[in-house]
Coordinates of C-alpha atoms in Angstrom, one line a residue:
X265 CA 13.2 13.1 33.9
X266 CA 14.5 9.8 35.0
X267 CA 17.8 10.3 33.1
X268 CA 18.3 13.6 34.8
X269 CA 17.4 12.1 38.3
X270 CA 20.0 9.3 37.5
X271 CA 22.7 11.8 36.6
X272 CA 22.1 13.5 40.0
X273 CA 22.5 10.2 41.8
X274 CA 25.8 9.5 39.9
X275 CA 27.2 12.9 40.6
X276 CA 26.1 13.7 44.1
X277 CA 26.0 10.3 45.7
X278 CA 29.2 8.6 44.4
X279 CA 31.7 11.4 43.3
X280 CA 34.6 9.3 44.0
X281 CA 33.5 5.8 43.2
X282 CA 33.8 2.7 45.3
X283 CA 37.4 3.3 46.4
X284 CA 36.6 6.6 48.2
X285 CA 33.8 4.5 50.2
X286 CA 36.4 2.3 51.7
X287 CA 38.2 5.2 53.1
X288 CA 35.1 6.5 54.9
X289 CA 34.3 5.9 58.5
X290 CA 31.5 3.8 59.6
X291 CA 29.1 6.6 60.4
X292 CA 30.1 8.4 57.0
X293 CA 29.6 5.1 55.1
X294 CA 26.2 4.5 56.8
X295 CA 25.0 8.1 55.8
X296 CA 26.3 7.7 52.2
X297 CA 24.3 4.6 51.8
X298 CA 21.1 6.0 53.3
X299 CA 21.4 8.8 50.8
X300 CA 22.0 6.5 47.9
X301 CA 19.0 4.4 49.0
X302 CA 16.7 7.4 49.5
X303 CA 17.7 8.5 45.7
X304 CA 17.0 5.0 44.4
X305 CA 13.6 5.0 46.2
X306 CA 12.7 8.4 44.6
X307 CA 13.8 7.0 41.1
X308 CA 11.7 3.9 41.5
X309 CA 8.7 6.0 42.3
X310 CA 9.3 8.4 39.4
X311 CA 9.5 5.4 37.3
X312 CA 6.3 4.0 38.7
X313 CA 4.6 7.3 38.1
X314 CA 5.6 7.6 34.6
X315 CA 4.4 3.8 33.8
X316 CA 1.3 4.7 35.3
X317 CA 0.9 7.7 33.2
X318 CA 1.8 5.7 30.1
X319 CA -1.0 3.2 31.0
X320 CA -3.5 6.3 31.1
X321 CA -2.0 7.9 28.0
X322 CA -2.3 4.7 25.9
X323 CA -6.0 4.1 26.8
X324 CA -9.1 6.4 27.0
X325 CA -9.9 5.0 30.4
X326 CA -8.3 8.2 31.9
X327 CA -10.9 10.4 30.3
X328 CA -13.7 8.0 31.1
X329 CA -12.9 7.9 34.8
X330 CA -12.8 11.5 34.9
X331 CA -16.4 11.9 33.5
X332 CA -17.8 9.4 35.6
X333 CA -19.1 11.6 38.4
X334 CA -20.8 13.8 35.5
X335 CA -22.4 10.7 34.1
X336 CA -23.9 9.9 37.5
X337 CA -25.2 13.5 37.8
X338 CA -26.9 13.3 34.5
X339 CA -28.5 10.0 35.5
X340 CA -29.8 11.5 38.6
X341 CA -31.2 14.5 36.6
X342 CA -32.7 12.0 34.0
X343 CA -34.3 9.8 36.9
X344 CA -35.7 12.9 38.5
X345 CA -37.2 14.3 35.4
X346 CA -38.7 10.8 34.6
X347 CA -40.4 10.5 38.0
X348 CA -41.8 14.1 37.8
X349 CA -43.2 13.6 34.6
X350 CA -44.5 10.2 35.1
X351 CA -42.2 8.8 32.3
X352 CA -39.5 7.1 34.5
X353 CA -38.0 4.2 32.7
X354 CA -35.3 3.3 35.3
X355 CA -35.4 -0.1 37.1
X356 CA -32.9 -0.9 40.0
X357 CA -31.9 -4.2 38.6
X358 CA -31.3 -3.0 35.1
X359 CA -29.5 0.1 36.2
X360 CA -27.2 -1.5 38.7
X361 CA -26.3 -4.2 36.1
X362 CA -25.4 -1.3 33.5
X363 CA -23.3 0.4 36.1
X364 CA -21.4 -2.9 37.2
X365 CA -20.9 -3.8 33.6
X366 CA -19.2 -0.6 32.8
X367 CA -16.9 -0.5 35.8
X368 CA -15.6 -4.1 35.1
X369 CA -14.9 -3.2 31.6
X370 CA -12.0 -1.0 32.4
X371 CA -9.9 -3.4 34.3
X372 CA -8.7 -5.7 31.4
X373 CA -7.0 -2.8 29.9
X374 CA -5.4 -1.6 33.0
X375 CA -4.2 -5.1 33.6
X376 CA -2.7 -5.2 29.9
X377 CA -4.5 -8.0 29.1
X378 CA -4.5 -8.8 25.3
X379 CA -2.5 -7.2 22.7
X380 CA -4.1 -3.7 22.6
X381 CA -1.8 -1.8 24.7
X382 CA 1.4 -3.4 23.4
X383 CA 0.5 -3.0 19.9
X384 CA -0.8 0.7 20.4
X385 CA 2.6 1.5 22.0
X386 CA 4.6 -0.1 19.4
X387 CA 2.7 1.7 16.6
X388 CA 2.8 5.0 18.3
X389 CA 6.8 4.7 18.9
X390 CA 7.9 2.7 15.9
X391 CA 5.5 3.0 13.1
X392 CA 4.0 6.4 13.5
X393 CA 5.0 8.6 10.7
X394 CA 5.2 11.7 12.7
X395 CA 3.7 13.9 10.0
X396 CA 0.9 15.3 12.1
X397 CA 2.1 17.7 14.8
X398 CA -0.1 17.4 18.1
X399 CA 0.2 21.4 18.4
X400 CA -1.8 21.9 15.1
X401 CA -5.6 22.3 15.3
X402 CA -6.1 20.7 12.0
X403 CA -4.4 17.6 13.5
X404 CA -7.1 17.5 16.0
X405 CA -9.9 18.0 13.6
X406 CA -8.5 15.4 11.3
X407 CA -8.1 12.8 13.8
X408 CA -11.6 13.3 15.5
X409 CA -13.3 12.9 12.2
X410 CA -11.0 9.8 11.1
X411 CA -11.5 8.2 14.6
X412 CA -15.3 8.2 14.0
X413 CA -14.8 6.8 10.5
X414 CA -12.8 4.0 11.8
X415 CA -15.5 3.8 14.7
X416 CA -18.3 3.5 12.1
X417 CA -16.8 0.3 10.4
X418 CA -15.6 -1.3 13.6
X419 CA -19.1 -0.9 15.0
X420 CA -20.7 -2.0 11.8
X421 CA -18.7 -5.2 11.4
X422 CA -19.2 -6.0 15.1
X423 CA -22.9 -6.1 14.5
X424 CA -22.4 -8.0 11.2
X425 CA -20.2 -11.1 12.2
X426 CA -20.9 -13.2 15.1
X427 CA -17.4 -13.5 16.6
X428 CA -17.2 -9.8 16.6
X429 CA -20.6 -9.3 17.9
X430 CA -19.6 -11.6 20.8
X431 CA -17.5 -8.6 22.1
X432 CA -20.0 -6.0 21.6
X433 CA -23.4 -7.7 22.4
X434 CA -23.0 -6.6 26.2
X435 CA -23.8 -3.0 25.2
X436 CA -27.2 -3.9 23.7
X437 CA -28.6 -6.4 26.5
X438 CA -30.3 -3.6 28.3
X439 CA -34.0 -3.9 27.8
X440 CA -34.5 -0.1 29.1
X441 CA -33.0 2.9 27.1
X442 CA -31.7 5.5 29.4
X443 CA -28.4 7.0 30.3
X444 CA -27.1 4.0 32.5
X445 CA -27.4 2.0 29.3
X446 CA -24.4 3.9 28.0
X447 CA -22.3 2.5 30.8
X448 CA -22.9 -1.1 29.4
X449 CA -19.5 -1.5 27.9
X450 CA -17.6 -4.8 27.0
X451 CA -14.8 -6.3 28.9
X452 CA -13.6 -8.4 26.0
X453 CA -13.1 -5.6 23.5
X454 CA -9.5 -5.5 23.9
X455 CA -9.4 -8.7 21.8
X456 CA -9.7 -7.1 18.4
X457 CA -11.2 -3.7 18.5
X458 CA -7.7 -2.2 18.2
X459 CA -7.2 -3.6 14.7
X460 CA -9.7 -1.0 13.4
X461 CA -7.7 2.0 14.8
X462 CA -4.2 0.9 14.2
X463 CA -4.2 2.8 10.8
X464 CA -4.7 6.0 12.6
X465 CA -1.4 5.8 14.4
X466 CA 0.5 4.4 11.5
X467 CA -0.8 7.2 9.4
X468 CA 0.8 9.7 11.9
X469 CA -1.8 10.7 14.5
X470 CA 0.2 11.6 17.6
X471 CA -0.5 9.0 20.5
X472 CA -2.0 11.6 23.0
X473 CA -4.3 13.1 20.1
X474 CA -5.5 9.5 19.3
X475 CA -6.3 8.7 22.9
X476 CA -7.9 12.1 23.7
X477 CA -10.2 12.0 20.5
X478 CA -11.1 8.4 21.4
X479 CA -12.2 9.4 24.8
X480 CA -14.1 12.3 23.4
X481 CA -15.8 10.1 20.9
X482 CA -16.9 7.6 23.7
X483 CA -18.1 10.4 26.3
X484 CA -20.1 12.2 23.3
X485 CA -22.1 8.9 23.0
X486 CA -23.2 8.9 26.5
X487 CA -25.9 11.6 26.3
X488 CA -27.6 10.0 23.2
X489 CA -29.0 7.0 25.5
X490 CA -32.2 8.5 26.4
X491 CA -35.9 8.5 25.4
X492 CA -36.6 12.0 26.9
X493 CA -35.2 14.0 24.0
X494 CA -37.0 13.9 20.5
X495 CA -35.9 14.8 17.1
X496 CA -33.2 17.8 17.0
X497 CA -34.0 19.3 13.5
X498 CA -31.1 20.0 11.2
X499 CA -28.7 18.4 13.8
X500 CA -30.3 15.0 12.9
X501 CA -28.8 15.1 9.5
X502 CA -25.0 15.4 10.7
X503 CA -24.8 13.9 14.2
X504 CA -25.9 11.0 16.3
X505 CA -28.6 12.0 18.3
X506 CA -30.9 10.4 20.9
X507 CA -33.5 9.8 18.2
X508 CA -31.4 8.0 15.6
X509 CA -29.2 6.2 18.4
X510 CA -32.6 4.8 19.8
X511 CA -33.0 3.0 16.5
X512 CA -29.6 1.6 16.6
X513 CA -30.7 0.0 20.0
X514 CA -34.0 -1.3 18.9
X515 CA -34.5 -4.9 18.1
X516 CA -37.6 -4.3 16.0
X517 CA -37.1 -6.0 12.4
X518 CA -37.8 -2.7 10.7
X519 CA -35.0 -1.0 12.7
X520 CA -32.3 -3.5 13.5
X521 CA -28.6 -3.0 12.2
X522 CA -28.5 0.6 11.6
X523 CA -27.1 3.9 12.6
X524 CA -23.6 2.8 13.6
X525 CA -21.8 6.1 13.9
X526 CA -20.3 7.5 17.2
X527 CA -20.4 11.1 16.6
X528 CA -21.4 11.7 13.2
X529 CA -24.5 10.1 11.2
X530 CA -23.1 11.1 8.0
X531 CA -21.2 7.7 7.6
X532 CA -24.5 6.0 7.7
X533 CA -26.2 8.1 5.2
X534 CA -23.0 7.6 2.8
X535 CA -22.8 3.8 3.4
X536 CA -26.6 3.1 3.3
X537 CA -27.1 1.9 7.0
X538 CA -29.3 5.1 8.1
X539 CA -32.8 4.5 9.5
X540 CA -34.9 7.3 10.7
X541 CA -37.1 7.0 13.8
X542 CA -40.7 6.6 12.9
X543 CA -43.5 8.2 14.9
X544 CA -46.0 5.3 14.5
X545 CA -43.2 2.7 15.5
X546 CA -41.9 2.6 19.0
X547 CA -38.5 1.1 19.5
X548 CA -38.4 -2.2 21.5
X549 CA -34.9 -2.3 23.3
X550 CA -32.7 -5.3 24.1
X551 CA -31.4 -8.1 21.9
X552 CA -33.4 -10.5 19.8
X553 CA -32.1 -13.3 21.7
X554 CA -32.8 -12.1 25.2
X555 CA -30.0 -12.4 27.9
X556 CA -32.5 -13.0 31.0
X557 CA -29.6 -12.4 33.3
X558 CA -28.2 -9.8 35.5
X559 CA -24.7 -11.3 35.6
X560 CA -22.3 -9.1 33.9
X561 CA -19.7 -12.0 33.5
X562 CA -22.3 -14.1 31.7
X563 CA -23.2 -11.0 29.5
X564 CA -19.6 -10.9 28.3
X565 CA -19.4 -14.5 27.5
X566 CA -22.7 -15.6 26.4
X567 CA -22.3 -15.5 22.6
X568 CA -18.9 -17.2 22.9
X569 CA -20.6 -19.9 25.0
X570 CA -23.4 -20.1 22.3
X571 CA -20.9 -20.4 19.4
X572 CA -18.9 -23.1 21.3
X573 CA -22.0 -25.2 22.1
X574 CA -23.2 -24.9 18.5
X575 CA -19.8 -25.8 17.0
X576 CA -19.7 -28.9 19.3
X577 CA -23.2 -30.2 18.7
X578 CA -23.7 -29.5 15.0
X579 CA -23.3 -32.5 12.9
X580 CA -21.4 -31.2 9.8
X581 CA -17.8 -30.4 10.1
X582 CA -18.2 -27.3 7.7
X583 CA -20.8 -25.9 10.0
X584 CA -18.5 -26.5 13.1
X585 CA -16.0 -24.1 11.3
X586 CA -18.5 -21.8 9.8
X587 CA -20.1 -20.9 13.2
X588 CA -17.0 -18.9 14.1
X589 CA -17.1 -16.8 10.8
X590 CA -20.7 -16.7 10.1
X591 CA -22.9 -13.6 10.0
X592 CA -24.5 -12.7 13.4
X593 CA -27.8 -14.3 13.0
X594 CA -26.6 -17.4 11.1
X595 CA -26.9 -20.9 13.0
X596 CA -26.7 -24.3 11.8
X597 CA -30.2 -25.9 11.4
X598 CA -29.8 -28.7 13.5
X599 CA -28.6 -26.8 16.7
X600 CA -31.0 -24.1 16.1
X601 CA -33.9 -26.5 16.4
X602 CA -32.4 -28.2 19.4
X603 CA -31.3 -25.1 21.2
X604 CA -33.9 -22.2 20.4
X605 CA -32.7 -18.7 20.8
X606 CA -35.8 -17.6 22.7
X607 CA -38.5 -19.6 24.6
X608 CA -41.9 -19.4 22.8
X609 CA -43.7 -18.2 25.9
X610 CA -41.8 -14.9 26.2
X611 CA -43.4 -12.1 24.2
X612 CA -41.3 -9.8 22.0
X613 CA -42.1 -6.6 24.2
X614 CA -41.8 -8.4 27.5
X615 CA -38.8 -7.6 29.9
X616 CA -36.9 -9.8 32.3
X617 CA -37.8 -8.2 35.9
X618 CA -37.2 -10.9 38.8
X619 CA -38.7 -9.3 42.1
X620 CA -36.2 -9.4 44.6
X621 CA -37.3 -8.7 48.2
X622 CA -37.1 -5.0 49.8
X623 CA -34.1 -5.6 52.0
X624 CA -32.2 -7.2 49.2
X625 CA -32.8 -4.1 47.0
X626 CA -31.7 -1.9 49.8
X627 CA -28.4 -4.0 50.1
X628 CA -27.7 -3.5 46.5
X629 CA -28.1 0.3 46.7
X630 CA -25.0 0.2 49.2
X631 CA -23.0 -1.6 46.6
X632 CA -24.0 0.8 43.7
X633 CA -22.8 3.5 45.8
X634 CA -19.5 2.0 47.1
X635 CA -18.4 0.2 43.9
X636 CA -18.1 3.2 41.6
X637 CA -16.1 5.1 44.2
X638 CA -13.7 2.3 45.0
X639 CA -13.1 2.1 41.3
X640 CA -12.4 5.6 40.7
X641 CA -9.8 5.5 43.6
X642 CA -8.3 2.4 42.3
X643 CA -7.7 3.9 38.8
X644 CA -6.2 7.0 40.1
X645 CA -3.9 5.2 42.4
X646 CA -2.6 2.8 39.6
X647 CA 1.0 4.2 39.9
X648 CA 1.2 3.4 43.6
X649 CA -0.2 -0.2 43.0
X650 CA 1.8 -3.4 42.4
X651 CA 0.3 -5.4 39.4
X652 CA -0.9 -7.9 42.2
X653 CA -2.9 -5.1 44.0
X654 CA -4.5 -4.1 40.8
X655 CA -5.5 -7.7 40.1
X656 CA -7.0 -8.1 43.4
X657 CA -8.9 -5.1 43.2
X658 CA -10.2 -6.0 39.7
X659 CA -11.0 -9.6 40.8
X660 CA -13.0 -8.2 44.0
X661 CA -15.0 -5.8 41.8
X662 CA -15.6 -8.6 39.2
X663 CA -16.7 -11.1 41.8
X664 CA -18.9 -8.5 43.5
X665 CA -20.6 -7.7 40.3
X666 CA -21.3 -11.3 39.7
X667 CA -22.5 -11.9 43.1
X668 CA -24.8 -8.8 42.9
X669 CA -26.8 -10.5 40.0
X670 CA -27.9 -13.4 42.5
X671 CA -28.9 -10.7 45.0
X672 CA -30.9 -8.9 42.3
X673 CA -32.7 -12.1 41.4
X674 CA -33.5 -12.5 45.4
X675 CA -31.3 -15.5 46.1
X676 CA -29.9 -15.5 49.7
X677 CA -26.8 -17.5 48.5
X678 CA -25.7 -14.2 46.9
X679 CA -25.9 -12.2 50.1
X680 CA -23.8 -15.1 51.8
X681 CA -21.3 -15.3 49.0
X682 CA -20.9 -11.6 49.1
X683 CA -20.1 -11.8 52.9
X684 CA -17.4 -14.3 52.2
X685 CA -16.1 -12.0 49.5
X686 CA -15.8 -9.2 52.1
X687 CA -14.4 -11.4 54.8
X688 CA -11.7 -12.4 51.9
X689 CA -11.0 -8.7 51.4
X690 CA -10.3 -8.0 54.8
X691 CA -8.0 -11.0 55.4
X692 CA -6.1 -10.1 52.3
X693 CA -5.3 -6.8 53.8
X694 CA -4.7 -8.1 57.1
X695 CA -2.0 -10.3 55.5
X696 CA -0.2 -7.6 54.1
X697 CA -1.1 -8.2 50.4
X698 CA -2.5 -4.7 50.0
X699 CA -1.2 -1.3 50.8
X700 CA -3.5 -0.1 53.4
X701 CA -2.3 3.5 53.0
X702 CA -4.2 3.7 49.7
X703 CA -7.6 5.4 49.7
X704 CA -8.7 2.8 47.5
X705 CA -7.8 0.0 50.0
X706 CA -9.3 1.9 53.1
X707 CA -12.5 2.3 51.0
X708 CA -12.5 -1.5 50.3
X709 CA -12.1 -2.1 54.0
X710 CA -14.9 0.1 54.8
X711 CA -17.1 -1.5 52.3
X712 CA -16.3 -5.0 53.5
X713 CA -17.0 -4.2 57.3
X714 CA -20.3 -2.6 56.4
X715 CA -21.1 -5.6 54.3
X716 CA -20.4 -8.0 57.1
X717 CA -22.7 -6.1 59.3
X718 CA -25.6 -5.6 57.1
X719 CA -25.9 -9.1 55.4
X720 CA -27.1 -10.8 58.6
X721 CA -29.6 -8.0 59.3
X722 CA -31.1 -8.4 55.7
X723 CA -31.3 -12.2 56.1
X724 CA -33.0 -11.9 59.4
X725 CA -35.5 -9.2 58.2
X726 CA -36.2 -11.0 55.0
X727 CA -36.7 -14.3 56.9
X728 CA -39.2 -12.6 59.4
X729 CA -41.2 -11.0 56.6
X730 CA -41.4 -14.2 54.6
X731 CA -39.2 -13.0 51.9
X732 CA -36.3 -15.2 52.3
X733 CA -37.3 -17.9 49.7
X734 CA -34.4 -19.4 47.7
X735 CA -35.3 -17.9 44.4
X736 CA -37.4 -14.8 43.6
X737 CA -40.3 -15.2 41.1
X738 CA -39.3 -14.0 37.5
X739 CA -41.7 -11.5 36.5
X740 CA -42.1 -10.1 33.0
X741 CA -43.2 -6.7 32.4
X742 CA -44.9 -5.5 29.3
X743 CA -43.6 -2.4 27.2
X744 CA -46.4 -0.4 28.7

């Protein structure tokens, strides 16, 4: 398409070369240059659209963003069912953290951080054997099954080794198990998850087939994050279901480290990692080392920080190195005693649940509605954005998600910081650093304006009602 357009420019715009332009009159020459500039602008736009399309085609984010409205609809259905039946397990703080964690997880890929996009692109164009035609149904079936097998081993090893666990743990922090839990996706997976799927492209799976089956694999996993669906008979023997996936998210010693498949449970049955849900043993969700924070940034780096701290403080030089390659639960004895994983006063079934004032919770609802809309608009306008604009959008969403954790904990400083973030967003747009013609930019400006109006009201109401303390009480709720 680009080459054809370039050919039209060469033939139509400069038929006689530079010499003929010198023989043109001033008005004719100006018209000619204007036509040439217009064609070049069109060519740049075409290139931008193709580059943006390539970003989408080499990453399953495209499919995920398409599915987001369906995800939210199903979450509303699950929430409504839970309320009507008296079995609701949604908490505002836990749910918003899950949503924010999922939204920020897409931006490292869109900004081409790490080697994943580059390696996949190179493998798809230079290493792919091309033996599997994308037009064949057998290619799609083979790729779908092979992807899940690769996913099984990627997933299993990310549970068994600490350095890999550091990039996956964020998905398991949630102490509630509902559909919003599925949105807790890592922002650091781009570091090395690609290694496990590279053989697929080298084996001849077409790039578009690879991306499609990867997206479908992840989308399938959404519905299995629920406690409201029981065992499904024969289906349990072959596929991942809510029942066997509840076991995967449980931290009970009897259940931990099991059921790693994405779509098929047969891999766990073959390789000995399958555990069935027991009627007399209720799963307890979360991580053995509880996060005790709503900050999605901290959730993504907490294990890395722990490894760095252990490596620095442990006395043995061999342990300083072993920390980075050890199994997930291994720690040097001296630092394990000095920095215990969990305080003794927190029970196994207790959940982190700081109580933010009502006005604070109302404010977080505004952000919970605005942020996903802005993220979707940003993604689908990637071809019209510069790298700087995409980075600004991502940084603001990242900052907003981190600030939200302080607001959910009832800290007034979080509200003030969010107001400053909103003021910064408006200033950046006013200075011309953002394209205000984009719907994403307009939505960002609208959210920022609303925030600046609402924050003072929330602070005043909280102060008058006596809920404006600097820190909300940390309340732990039992398993019920």
